[in-house]
Every structure is written in C-alpha cells, then in structure tokens.
Tab-separated table of C-alpha atoms in Angstrom:
chain	number	residue	atom	x	y	z
A	1	MET	CA	0.000	0.000	0.000
A	2	SER	CA	1.632	3.233	-1.110
A	3	ASN	CA	2.090	6.040	1.378
A	4	THR	CA	0.164	8.755	-0.464
A	5	PRO	CA	-2.728	11.107	0.297
A	6	ASP	CA	-4.850	9.251	-2.263
A	7	THR	CA	-4.286	5.973	-0.441
A	8	ASP	CA	-5.033	7.561	2.918
A	9	ASN	CA	-8.247	9.052	1.531
A	10	ALA	CA	-9.264	5.726	-0.003
A	11	VAL	CA	-8.817	3.910	3.308
A	12	ARG	CA	-10.755	6.589	5.166
A	13	ALA	CA	-13.536	6.514	2.591
A	14	PHE	CA	-13.860	2.734	2.878
A	15	VAL	CA	-13.984	2.839	6.660
A	16	ASP	CA	-16.504	5.684	6.676
A	17	GLY	CA	-18.632	3.930	4.073
A	18	HIS	CA	-18.866	0.793	6.168
A	19	ARG	CA	-19.189	2.518	9.538
A	20	ALA	CA	-22.910	1.942	10.037
A	21	ALA	CA	-22.734	-1.770	9.214
A	22	PHE	CA	-19.674	-2.191	11.431
A	23	LEU	CA	-21.372	-0.542	14.411
A	24	ALA	CA	-24.440	-2.722	13.942
A	25	GLU	CA	-22.216	-5.814	14.009
A	26	LEU	CA	-20.314	-4.615	17.056
A	27	SER	CA	-23.573	-3.845	18.857
A	28	GLU	CA	-24.792	-7.363	18.158
A	29	TRP	CA	-21.655	-8.784	19.770
A	30	LEU	CA	-21.869	-6.387	22.728
A	31	ARG	CA	-25.360	-7.651	23.528
A	32	ILE	CA	-23.852	-11.002	24.507
A	33	PRO	CA	-23.044	-10.753	28.260
A	34	SER	CA	-19.783	-12.686	28.081
A	35	VAL	CA	-18.732	-12.203	31.720
A	36	SER	CA	-15.987	-14.761	32.346
A	37	ALA	CA	-15.910	-14.213	36.120
A	38	ASP	CA	-19.528	-15.370	36.528
A	39	PRO	CA	-20.009	-19.148	36.216
A	40	ALA	CA	-23.654	-18.517	35.350
A	41	ARG	CA	-22.474	-16.699	32.211
A	42	ALA	CA	-20.277	-19.540	30.918
A	43	GLU	CA	-22.633	-20.268	28.025
A	44	ASP	CA	-22.754	-16.583	27.156
A	45	VAL	CA	-18.951	-16.501	27.018
A	46	ARG	CA	-19.009	-19.471	24.649
A	47	ARG	CA	-21.771	-17.823	22.615
A	48	GLY	CA	-19.608	-14.695	22.323
A	49	ALA	CA	-16.691	-16.801	21.092
A	50	GLN	CA	-18.894	-18.496	18.507
A	51	TRP	CA	-20.195	-15.135	17.321
A	52	LEU	CA	-16.640	-13.910	16.778
A	53	ARG	CA	-15.592	-17.098	14.990
A	54	ASP	CA	-18.527	-16.755	12.584
A	55	HIS	CA	-17.816	-13.064	12.038
A	56	LEU	CA	-14.163	-13.713	11.246
A	57	ALA	CA	-15.195	-16.388	8.752
A	58	ALA	CA	-17.609	-13.928	7.139
A	59	THR	CA	-14.801	-11.348	6.983
A	60	GLY	CA	-12.785	-13.776	4.868
A	61	PHE	CA	-10.473	-15.621	7.231
A	62	PRO	CA	-10.143	-19.115	5.722
A	63	VAL	CA	-9.278	-20.662	9.111
A	64	THR	CA	-11.469	-19.923	12.140
A	65	GLU	CA	-11.447	-22.172	15.192
A	66	ILE	CA	-12.567	-22.275	18.796
A	67	TRP	CA	-9.843	-23.497	21.145
A	68	ASP	CA	-11.184	-24.917	24.385
A	69	THR	CA	-9.405	-24.520	27.716
A	70	PRO	CA	-10.296	-25.840	31.180
A	71	GLY	CA	-12.102	-22.498	31.525
A	72	ALA	CA	-13.474	-20.275	28.764
A	73	PRO	CA	-12.742	-20.836	25.058
A	74	ALA	CA	-10.405	-18.781	22.894
A	75	VAL	CA	-10.874	-17.956	19.208
A	76	PHE	CA	-8.121	-18.514	16.658
A	77	ALA	CA	-8.164	-17.308	13.056
A	78	GLU	CA	-5.579	-17.336	10.284
A	79	TRP	CA	-5.342	-15.749	6.852
A	80	PRO	CA	-2.150	-16.657	4.939
A	81	SER	CA	-0.724	-13.958	2.728
A	82	GLY	CA	0.199	-16.211	-0.158
A	83	ASP	CA	3.564	-14.437	-0.436
A	84	PRO	CA	6.311	-16.968	0.374
A	85	ASP	CA	8.454	-14.501	2.319
A	86	ALA	CA	5.625	-12.658	4.065
A	87	LEU	CA	5.978	-11.549	7.673
A	88	THR	CA	3.680	-13.324	10.124
A	89	VAL	CA	1.718	-11.177	12.577
A	90	LEU	CA	-0.406	-12.345	15.525
A	91	VAL	CA	-3.141	-10.046	16.886
A	92	TYR	CA	-4.122	-10.585	20.528
A	93	GLY	CA	-7.280	-9.431	22.306
A	94	HIS	CA	-10.058	-10.865	24.475
A	95	HIS	CA	-13.770	-11.454	24.030
A	96	ASP	CA	-14.788	-11.672	27.699
A	97	VAL	CA	-15.917	-8.646	29.685
A	98	GLN	CA	-16.191	-7.418	33.257
A	99	PRO	CA	-19.410	-7.881	35.254
A	100	ALA	CA	-21.946	-5.089	34.802
A	101	ASP	CA	-25.398	-4.322	36.177
A	102	ARG	CA	-27.737	-1.307	36.239
A	103	ALA	CA	-27.401	-1.296	40.026
A	104	ASP	CA	-23.673	-0.527	39.672
A	105	GLY	CA	-24.521	2.960	38.394
A	106	TRP	CA	-25.159	2.391	34.686
A	107	ARG	CA	-27.515	4.910	33.079
A	108	THR	CA	-28.805	2.219	30.729
A	109	ASP	CA	-28.662	-1.547	30.317
A	110	PRO	CA	-24.898	-2.308	30.052
A	111	PHE	CA	-25.606	-5.015	27.477
A	112	GLU	CA	-27.889	-2.918	25.303
A	113	PRO	CA	-25.508	-0.673	23.324
A	114	LEU	CA	-26.357	3.024	23.139
A	115	ILE	CA	-24.875	5.429	20.570
A	116	GLU	CA	-24.989	8.994	21.796
A	117	ASP	CA	-22.933	12.104	20.999
A	118	GLY	CA	-20.328	10.204	18.982
A	119	ARG	CA	-19.847	7.539	21.629
A	120	LEU	CA	-20.917	3.930	21.990
A	121	TYR	CA	-21.872	2.937	25.528
A	122	ALA	CA	-21.856	-0.745	26.540
A	123	ARG	CA	-19.824	-3.169	28.607
A	124	GLY	CA	-16.922	-4.236	26.377
A	125	ALA	CA	-17.218	-1.275	23.995
A	126	ALA	CA	-13.580	-0.367	24.646
A	127	ASP	CA	-12.384	-3.315	26.737
A	128	ASP	CA	-12.022	-5.194	24.508
A	129	LYS	CA	-14.668	-6.065	21.922
A	130	GLY	CA	-14.496	-2.754	20.100
A	131	GLN	CA	-10.726	-2.927	19.818
A	132	VAL	CA	-10.835	-6.532	18.624
A	133	LEU	CA	-13.471	-5.894	16.002
A	134	PHE	CA	-11.886	-2.835	14.394
A	135	HIS	CA	-9.320	-5.246	12.988
A	136	THR	CA	-11.998	-6.878	10.832
A	137	LEU	CA	-12.929	-3.530	9.296
A	138	GLY	CA	-9.245	-2.680	8.926
A	139	ILE	CA	-8.405	-5.867	7.029
A	140	ARG	CA	-11.340	-5.317	4.680
A	141	ALA	CA	-10.135	-1.775	3.989
A	142	HIS	CA	-6.596	-3.050	3.422
A	143	LEU	CA	-7.789	-5.565	0.833
A	144	ALA	CA	-10.154	-3.163	-0.887
A	145	VAL	CA	-7.592	-0.393	-1.319
A	146	THR	CA	-4.666	-2.622	-2.329
A	147	GLY	CA	-6.716	-4.921	-4.543
A	148	ARG	CA	-5.188	-7.932	-2.805
A	149	ALA	CA	-7.090	-11.171	-2.304
A	150	ALA	CA	-5.186	-11.847	0.936
A	151	PRO	CA	-3.348	-9.632	3.436
A	152	ALA	CA	0.187	-8.418	2.826
A	153	VAL	CA	1.239	-10.359	5.946
A	154	ASN	CA	0.330	-13.794	7.225
A	155	LEU	CA	-2.332	-12.650	9.667
A	156	LYS	CA	-3.339	-14.601	12.783
A	157	LEU	CA	-5.711	-13.705	15.597
A	158	LEU	CA	-5.844	-15.141	19.121
A	159	ILE	CA	-8.757	-13.756	21.113
A	160	GLU	CA	-8.932	-15.277	24.586
A	161	GLY	CA	-11.961	-15.642	26.843
A	162	GLU	CA	-10.485	-15.315	30.349
A	163	GLU	CA	-8.505	-12.085	30.386
A	164	GLU	CA	-10.937	-10.445	32.793
A	165	SER	CA	-10.488	-13.452	35.099
A	166	GLY	CA	-6.690	-13.239	35.159
A	167	SER	CA	-5.936	-15.406	32.092
A	168	PRO	CA	-5.398	-18.505	34.269
A	169	HIS	CA	-5.116	-20.913	31.336
A	170	PHE	CA	-3.564	-18.589	28.783
A	171	PRO	CA	0.131	-19.565	29.111
A	172	GLU	CA	-0.796	-23.257	28.783
A	173	LEU	CA	-2.926	-22.465	25.743
A	174	VAL	CA	-0.095	-20.599	24.039
A	175	ARG	CA	2.423	-23.353	24.796
A	176	ALA	CA	0.057	-26.051	23.535
A	177	HIS	CA	-0.460	-24.213	20.232
A	178	ALA	CA	2.947	-22.551	19.899
A	179	ASP	CA	3.479	-24.034	16.430
A	180	ARG	CA	0.170	-22.640	15.173
A	181	LEU	CA	0.839	-19.267	16.815
A	182	ALA	CA	4.430	-18.863	15.576
A	183	CYS	CA	4.940	-15.310	14.340
A	184	ASP	CA	7.422	-12.512	13.766
A	185	THR	CA	5.447	-9.836	15.622
A	186	VAL	CA	2.581	-9.681	18.116
A	187	ILE	CA	0.020	-6.853	18.050
A	188	VAL	CA	-1.874	-6.377	21.311
A	189	SER	CA	-5.124	-4.426	20.963
A	190	ASP	CA	-6.140	-4.329	24.596
A	191	THR	CA	-4.672	-0.997	25.574
A	192	GLY	CA	-5.138	2.712	24.991
A	193	MET	CA	-3.705	6.100	24.143
A	194	TRP	CA	-2.735	9.075	26.243
A	195	SER	CA	-5.716	11.163	25.082
A	196	GLU	CA	-7.846	11.991	22.062
A	197	ASP	CA	-5.475	14.823	21.200
A	198	THR	CA	-2.242	12.942	21.886
A	199	PRO	CA	-1.943	9.646	19.992
A	200	THR	CA	0.544	7.306	21.615
A	201	VAL	CA	1.969	3.828	21.291
A	202	CYS	CA	2.702	1.772	24.376
A	203	THR	CA	6.121	0.080	24.264
A	204	GLY	CA	5.981	-2.148	27.326
A	205	MET	CA	4.178	-3.518	30.350
A	206	ARG	CA	5.483	-4.320	33.792
A	207	GLY	CA	5.510	-7.816	35.180
A	208	LEU	CA	3.945	-8.895	38.451
A	209	VAL	CA	4.822	-11.105	41.408
A	210	GLU	CA	2.360	-11.444	44.301
A	211	CYS	CA	2.723	-13.230	47.593
A	212	GLN	CA	1.243	-13.781	51.024
A	213	ILE	CA	3.494	-14.170	54.052
A	214	ASP	CA	1.938	-15.977	57.010
A	215	LEU	CA	3.726	-15.532	60.332
A	216	HIS	CA	3.195	-17.799	63.351
A	217	GLY	CA	4.471	-17.191	66.885
A	218	PRO	CA	2.883	-18.539	70.089
A	219	GLY	CA	0.651	-21.548	69.713
A	220	GLN	CA	-2.301	-19.367	70.751
A	221	ASP	CA	-3.001	-15.740	71.677
A	222	ILE	CA	-1.297	-15.067	75.012
A	223	HIS	CA	-1.421	-12.390	77.741
A	224	SER	CA	0.698	-9.349	76.856
A	225	GLY	CA	1.420	-8.579	80.493
A	226	SER	CA	2.609	-12.038	81.420
A	227	PHE	CA	4.503	-12.751	78.196
A	228	GLY	CA	4.797	-9.546	76.143
A	229	GLY	CA	8.311	-8.272	75.577
A	230	ALA	CA	9.771	-11.706	76.223
A	231	VAL	CA	8.535	-13.695	73.165
A	232	PRO	CA	8.382	-12.760	69.477
A	233	ASN	CA	5.172	-11.087	68.313
A	234	PRO	CA	4.019	-12.048	64.773
A	235	ALA	CA	2.127	-8.773	64.296
A	236	THR	CA	5.213	-6.774	65.235
A	237	GLU	CA	7.313	-8.803	62.824
A	238	ALA	CA	4.778	-8.252	60.017
A	239	ALA	CA	5.070	-4.501	60.652
A	240	ARG	CA	8.862	-4.727	60.708
A	241	LEU	CA	8.857	-6.566	57.374
A	242	ALA	CA	6.641	-3.922	55.836
A	243	ALA	CA	8.859	-1.145	57.183
A	244	ALA	CA	12.021	-2.839	55.927
A	245	LEU	CA	10.707	-3.201	52.379
A	246	HIS	CA	12.136	0.184	51.270
A	247	ASP	CA	15.183	2.253	52.160
A	248	ASP	CA	15.196	5.994	52.852
A	249	ASP	CA	15.208	6.758	49.103
A	250	ARG	CA	12.147	4.538	48.613
A	251	LYS	CA	14.177	1.948	46.744
A	252	VAL	CA	13.213	-1.663	47.305
A	253	ALA	CA	15.632	-2.946	49.949
A	254	ILE	CA	15.544	-6.629	49.016
A	255	PRO	CA	19.075	-7.746	47.997
A	256	GLY	CA	19.246	-8.677	44.327
A	257	PHE	CA	15.852	-7.157	43.512
A	258	TYR	CA	17.274	-4.795	40.869
A	259	ASP	CA	19.540	-7.372	39.235
A	260	GLY	CA	19.169	-7.201	35.459
A	261	VAL	CA	16.898	-4.141	35.391
A	262	VAL	CA	16.933	-2.418	31.994
A	263	GLY	CA	17.179	1.257	32.863
A	264	LEU	CA	15.613	4.153	31.043
A	265	THR	CA	17.670	5.729	28.295
A	266	ASP	CA	18.066	9.494	28.135
A	267	ARG	CA	15.888	9.522	25.000
A	268	GLU	CA	13.096	7.601	26.735
A	269	ARG	CA	13.145	10.029	29.635
A	270	GLU	CA	12.936	12.922	27.194
A	271	LEU	CA	9.947	11.345	25.441
A	272	PHE	CA	8.120	10.765	28.724
A	273	ALA	CA	8.786	14.373	29.728
A	274	GLU	CA	7.242	15.634	26.465
A	275	LEU	CA	3.834	14.204	27.332
A	276	PRO	CA	1.282	16.735	28.623
A	277	PHE	CA	1.189	15.252	32.116
A	278	ASP	CA	-0.977	17.065	34.676
A	279	GLU	CA	0.312	15.786	37.992
A	280	ALA	CA	-2.382	17.556	40.011
A	281	GLY	CA	-5.069	15.975	37.849
A	282	TRP	CA	-3.369	12.603	38.127
A	283	LEU	CA	-3.373	12.915	41.921
A	284	ARG	CA	-7.100	13.618	41.868
A	285	THR	CA	-7.606	10.455	39.827
A	286	ALA	CA	-5.448	8.590	42.361
A	287	HIS	CA	-7.511	10.059	45.247
A	288	SER	CA	-4.189	11.042	46.827
A	289	ARG	CA	-2.699	14.249	48.170
A	290	ALA	CA	0.977	13.939	47.228
A	291	THR	CA	3.335	11.873	45.102
A	292	LEU	CA	5.949	9.644	46.719
A	293	GLY	CA	8.314	7.087	45.263
A	294	GLU	CA	11.838	6.160	44.294
A	295	ALA	CA	14.141	9.160	44.477
A	296	GLY	CA	15.502	10.496	41.192
A	297	TYR	CA	12.530	9.547	39.002
A	298	SER	CA	9.446	11.369	37.823
A	299	THR	CA	5.939	10.096	38.490
A	300	LEU	CA	5.548	8.655	34.975
A	301	GLU	CA	8.960	7.015	35.169
A	302	ARG	CA	8.040	5.443	38.507
A	303	ILE	CA	4.765	3.913	37.312
A	304	TRP	CA	5.906	2.888	33.831
A	305	ALA	CA	9.569	1.977	33.929
A	306	ARG	CA	10.737	1.301	37.462
A	307	PRO	CA	10.163	-1.831	39.574
A	308	THR	CA	8.139	-1.404	42.736
A	309	ALA	CA	7.071	-3.178	45.905
A	310	GLU	CA	3.741	-2.518	47.611
A	311	VAL	CA	2.132	-3.686	50.830
A	312	ASN	CA	-1.340	-4.754	49.713
A	313	GLY	CA	-2.530	-5.830	53.133
A	314	ILE	CA	-1.313	-6.359	56.673
A	315	GLY	CA	-3.116	-7.880	59.609
A	316	GLY	CA	-2.935	-9.903	62.776
A	317	GLY	CA	-4.259	-10.050	66.279
A	318	TYR	CA	-7.373	-8.441	67.701
A	319	GLN	CA	-9.378	-6.209	65.330
A	320	GLY	CA	-12.606	-5.705	67.318
A	321	PRO	CA	-13.792	-2.709	69.331
A	322	GLY	CA	-11.848	-1.668	72.387
A	323	GLY	CA	-8.667	-3.298	73.547
A	324	LYS	CA	-7.515	-6.855	74.040
A	325	THR	CA	-4.097	-7.124	75.615
A	326	ILE	CA	-2.573	-10.083	73.802
A	327	VAL	CA	0.448	-11.218	71.887
A	328	PRO	CA	-1.326	-12.650	68.822
A	329	SER	CA	-0.472	-16.108	67.612
A	330	ALA	CA	-0.408	-15.183	63.901
A	331	ALA	CA	-0.152	-12.298	61.431
A	332	GLN	CA	-0.228	-11.903	57.691
A	333	LEU	CA	1.341	-9.693	55.044
A	334	LYS	CA	0.361	-9.456	51.383
A	335	LEU	CA	2.913	-7.987	48.954
A	336	SER	CA	3.039	-7.294	45.239
A	337	PHE	CA	6.056	-6.482	43.100
A	338	ARG	CA	5.898	-4.846	39.680
A	339	LEU	CA	8.830	-5.887	37.504
A	340	VAL	CA	10.434	-4.218	34.494
A	341	ALA	CA	12.420	-5.533	31.557
A	342	GLY	CA	15.446	-7.532	32.627
A	343	GLN	CA	13.936	-8.841	35.845
A	344	ASP	CA	13.082	-12.507	36.212
A	345	VAL	CA	10.001	-13.777	38.025
A	346	GLU	CA	11.679	-16.838	39.560
A	347	LYS	CA	14.741	-14.867	40.697
A	348	THR	CA	12.513	-12.230	42.250
A	349	GLN	CA	10.561	-14.874	44.148
A	350	SER	CA	13.808	-16.433	45.385
A	351	ALA	CA	15.120	-13.037	46.495
A	352	VAL	CA	11.915	-12.367	48.436
A	353	ARG	CA	12.109	-15.770	50.142
A	354	ASP	CA	15.713	-15.198	51.196
A	355	TRP	CA	14.973	-11.668	52.400
A	356	VAL	CA	12.004	-12.718	54.546
A	357	ALA	CA	13.953	-15.575	56.114
A	358	ALA	CA	16.835	-13.227	56.966
A	359	GLN	CA	14.525	-10.625	58.561
A	360	LEU	CA	12.626	-12.865	60.956
A	361	PRO	CA	13.826	-13.780	64.461
A	362	ALA	CA	13.914	-17.243	65.979
A	363	GLY	CA	10.534	-18.268	67.287
A	364	ILE	CA	8.626	-16.994	64.248
A	365	ARG	CA	7.602	-19.670	61.753
A	366	HIS	CA	6.575	-18.475	58.307
A	367	GLU	CA	5.206	-19.627	54.972
A	368	ILE	CA	5.244	-17.707	51.684
A	369	THR	CA	2.682	-18.378	48.991
A	370	PHE	CA	3.253	-16.900	45.536
A	371	TRP	CA	0.664	-16.473	42.780
A	372	GLY	CA	-0.137	-14.158	39.869
A	373	ALA	CA	3.296	-14.252	38.226
A	374	THR	CA	3.485	-12.229	35.004
A	375	ARG	CA	6.670	-11.383	33.134
A	376	PRO	CA	7.497	-7.862	31.938
A	377	CYS	CA	7.799	-7.028	28.258
A	378	LEU	CA	9.465	-4.165	26.410
A	379	THR	CA	9.957	-3.354	22.727
A	380	PRO	CA	12.923	-1.071	21.905
A	381	LEU	CA	12.030	2.279	20.356
A	382	ASP	CA	14.097	1.556	17.261
A	383	HIS	CA	12.529	-1.821	16.459
A	384	PRO	CA	11.403	-1.801	12.774
A	385	ALA	CA	7.985	-3.267	13.564
A	386	LEU	CA	7.348	-0.569	16.164
A	387	GLN	CA	8.306	2.082	13.638
A	388	SER	CA	5.792	0.570	11.179
A	389	LEU	CA	3.063	0.952	13.788
A	390	VAL	CA	4.100	4.532	14.523
A	391	ARG	CA	4.005	5.417	10.815
A	392	ALA	CA	0.574	3.826	10.368
A	393	MET	CA	-0.869	5.740	13.313
A	394	GLY	CA	0.809	8.961	12.210
A	395	ARG	CA	-0.840	8.720	8.778
A	396	VAL	CA	-4.254	8.361	10.374
A	397	PHE	CA	-3.967	10.929	13.162
A	398	GLY	CA	-1.988	13.450	11.133
A	399	GLN	CA	0.417	14.297	13.945
A	400	GLU	CA	3.435	13.001	15.801
A	401	VAL	CA	2.846	9.768	17.677
A	402	ARG	CA	4.401	9.706	21.131
A	403	PHE	CA	5.386	6.827	23.402
A	404	THR	CA	4.115	5.522	26.708
A	405	ARG	CA	4.413	2.388	28.782
A	406	GLU	CA	1.841	0.585	30.879
A	407	GLY	CA	2.294	0.396	34.643
A	408	GLY	CA	0.041	-2.608	34.954
A	409	SER	CA	0.574	-6.178	33.865
A	410	GLY	CA	-1.077	-8.559	31.418
A	411	PRO	CA	-0.679	-11.676	29.292
A	412	ALA	CA	1.319	-9.898	26.572
A	413	ALA	CA	4.575	-11.067	28.164
A	414	ASP	CA	3.473	-14.701	27.848
A	415	LEU	CA	3.229	-14.227	24.092
A	416	GLN	CA	6.648	-12.568	23.985
A	417	ASP	CA	8.323	-15.239	26.097
A	418	ILE	CA	6.716	-18.336	24.595
A	419	LEU	CA	6.662	-17.229	20.954
A	420	GLY	CA	9.902	-15.242	21.027
A	421	ALA	CA	8.354	-12.307	19.165
A	422	PRO	CA	8.312	-8.588	19.975
A	423	VAL	CA	5.031	-7.211	21.294
A	424	LEU	CA	3.487	-4.006	19.909
A	425	PHE	CA	0.450	-2.254	21.359
A	426	LEU	CA	-2.199	-0.854	19.016
A	427	GLY	CA	-4.960	0.628	21.136
A	428	ILE	CA	-7.277	3.594	20.606
A	429	SER	CA	-9.069	3.715	23.953
A	430	VAL	CA	-8.695	6.814	26.130
A	431	PRO	CA	-8.810	7.151	29.941
A	432	SER	CA	-12.356	8.531	29.934
A	433	ASP	CA	-13.670	5.287	28.402
A	434	GLY	CA	-14.123	3.884	31.890
A	435	TRP	CA	-12.790	0.355	31.638
A	436	HIS	CA	-14.361	-1.860	34.337
A	437	ALA	CA	-16.543	1.072	35.435
A	438	PRO	CA	-20.214	1.926	34.966
A	439	ASN	CA	-21.099	3.523	31.611
A	440	GLU	CA	-18.050	2.177	29.759
A	441	LYS	CA	-17.852	3.719	26.285
A	442	VAL	CA	-15.688	4.076	23.232
A	443	GLU	CA	-15.178	7.174	21.106
A	444	LEU	CA	-16.504	6.273	17.651
A	445	GLY	CA	-14.069	8.567	15.848
A	446	LEU	CA	-11.144	6.837	17.521
A	447	LEU	CA	-12.616	3.406	16.827
A	448	MET	CA	-12.687	4.219	13.110
A	449	LYS	CA	-9.118	5.503	13.312
A	450	GLY	CA	-8.128	2.178	14.841
A	451	ALA	CA	-9.527	0.434	11.770
A	452	GLU	CA	-7.668	2.846	9.479
A	453	THR	CA	-4.420	2.261	11.356
A	454	ALA	CA	-4.792	-1.505	10.976
A	455	ALA	CA	-5.485	-1.056	7.258
A	456	HIS	CA	-2.191	0.803	6.792
A	457	LEU	CA	-0.185	-1.335	9.190
A	458	TRP	CA	-0.150	-4.635	7.300
A	459	ALA	CA	1.460	-3.220	4.170
A	460	ASP	CA	4.039	-1.229	6.157
A	461	LEU	CA	4.967	-4.278	8.226
A	462	ALA	CA	5.252	-6.399	5.082
A	463	GLU	CA	7.764	-3.951	3.671
A	464	ASN	CA	9.624	-2.717	6.750
A	465	GLY	CA	8.767	-4.845	9.767
A	466	ARG	CA	11.656	-7.306	9.966
A	467	ASN	CA	14.360	-6.757	12.567
C-alpha cells in the first residue's frame, strides 16, 4: 500500500462507508453478556466466542477455530498472505468482559448498546470487543484499497476468553499451540492512548509477582502482660517486614531485587517528559494528596519503567472494638512487586524468600505463597515493527505519535516469552472510556481511526517490519 494522500483518503472513505454496518455488528456482539468471572455466564462466554468465529469467517479468514481450555474458550483465526516470504503477525485481544449491572450505576442496560454524541456505551465497547473488532474492518479496507485477495502479511488472531479473570489458562494455551501461533510480531489491541489529542503507542508492560506471608508465633493468643516483651510477636514482625521493604530513598531494599533491570535511556526520559502530564489531575484520579516514590525519578517514570514493591494488606491479632491485651499467635502480610524488563520472576521470588527468612527472628515460623506471576515485556524504540506501527498511526492521526508504557501487567509477556516475538500495542481507547466502570464507552471517531491504522499497518509491516 503506497504512502500517499490518495491511499489515505481511499482507506478513510472505505472505513466511513462501512461505519454503520460495522457498528451494527459490534452492537450485536456487545449484547452477549460474556462475563468470564460469573459461572452462570459460561454459556454466554461461549456464545460470544462463537459469534466472533462466525464473524471472522464472514470477513474472509479461511481458518477460524474455537480453542477450548479448562475455563473459557479462545478464538483462533488465520489468513495466509500467499507471499512466500511474508511476515507473520499475531493479533491478541479478548472477548470476555467485566461484570456489569444497572445497580452498579449504569444509566442504561450495560448489554444494550447506546450510541450517543459520537460515543458507543456498553460493557466491552472499549475493553475489549471494540478494539478486537476494528481489525476486521481494517483488514477489509486493506484488501479493498490494495486490490489484494489476501493480506500483505500472514495474519493470525488469538482472542482469549479469560482475560478479565486473570488469564489462568492462557500460558498453557499458548504453549500447547505454539506451532500454530508462531509469528514474527505480536500486536496487542487491549490498551489505549494518552488522550484523544495525543496519539501514543505503548512500548511495554510491567511484570507482576504477588505473595502472602503468614507468620506464626505462640501456639495461641497469650497475655501481653505475662509474656509480652519476652517472646516474638508475629504482628510486630509483620510490621517490621513492611517497614524494611524500602530504604530511605524509597528503593526496594531486598538484595538482588534490581539485578538485570533495563534502565531508562536518556531519550526515553525525554519522550516521557514531552507528554502533557498534569500531575495535580493525576493525583485527583489517584484520590491522593501527594506523590511519593523512588528518588531520582518522575511520576511517569516510577509507574511505567521502574520496579516497585507494595504492601497490599497487613493484619494480625485483635481487630474488634476496644482493647484486648494479647500477643497474637499469627499475622499476615500481602505484597506485590511490579517488575520491568530484565527482571526474572523466579529470581525475584527467590530473592523475596531469602529476604524474609533473613529478617525474621527465631521463634517466628513463616510460609510464603506466591501467585499471579506475570513477566514484563518491552519493545525497543528503534525496532522496525514498532516504527511501522508509529508510521501507520501517524498517517491516520496526522500528527506526531508519542510513546508511553503501561504500569500494569497482562498476558502480553506470555506471548513474547513463549513465541519469542516482539510485542506491539495498538490501542485507541482513552482514559475517559471507563474500563471496568459503569457507563463504559468508546469514542466512535477513535474506533474508526483504529480500523484505518490496521489497514495501513499490514502493508508497512510487510515492507519494513523485519528486525
């Protein structure tokens, strides 16, 4: 696809001409309450997967399959390019949605889509059905404008059904089908942009390690006057662990925690600083009164590109009204660690185990339970495939595309690790879309621009996307 105004206009005209039909199709899909967290909705989740499979077949994908898991099904589709040396691209998204009910604060039925003032309101409109489906309009525009019978790349889609439930079976699914999913590049369309006026591409997500530390002291609660000050107190030790987690500069104080961390380059710090970040507004969103974190880094750098440790919960002993003068028999601490590129989940878990054991005194028995491990992922700014995505977005938005990262974690790293392919993030959602909240919506203008971006992307990747 040539990079000319005529081509850009042709893609936009195709997308605009098929807008009404596309929105009708998306609305039909949104009416299916595919809530993966609710066992009562299991058949609806399967019905949503079947709807997508049929829609992808109608779009032209010659291979469309439902892949079962011990939980909810995933949808796989494939459309070979026909060109022997074509790049292979895998698009990831999810077809399940968060729970939603009028009683939660929705103005209308969350599963009866409403178009109003250039916005589409429904559960899943942005997260993630809208962002999955714009790819079907984009591929049709790509074929129509280029005159091709098949995409310029070997195109695959993997749309899972358990993302909103933590993707418990996703790594196993990817490993089991790694040969079918083999690709040169992964496109994740389950993310967003900085704002409507500032188009951005996310270049990475942090990993996650979570754990619970159970501390046991006396065999039962005992009298604090008769025994306090002479035996170890599990609640005190839980507090000491929490206090020892960071040093005076708010760096994580666990030995070896920062081993391997890929630091920010000067150019990345410059790009973050160029974003129109309103720290006061961000604090209001965070319901907080001041920023605090690792010394020497800005707020965006802290939440996007630096590893962190947080106390998620701490408890032990008497919690009722009034006093109860005891040394409690047990206490508990819940911690989470966000990891960045270069850190290893297993090494982090080992470092935490060693640190906890070294901190606790004799007489305190402990167990650590880990769960929720997710690896970090990062695509370098100069990667050719990333530059293809930036060019495609720039053509559509008509302005410079900037870069962000994502402070949270997701299954993208599983695709990177298992398939050995770089991960790119093509998302058009904006913060006001209200993911997981009442009255979730998607901006229709941005949704159409997502389809246009996809239409341009396949040809650019075919020509320039190899590393």
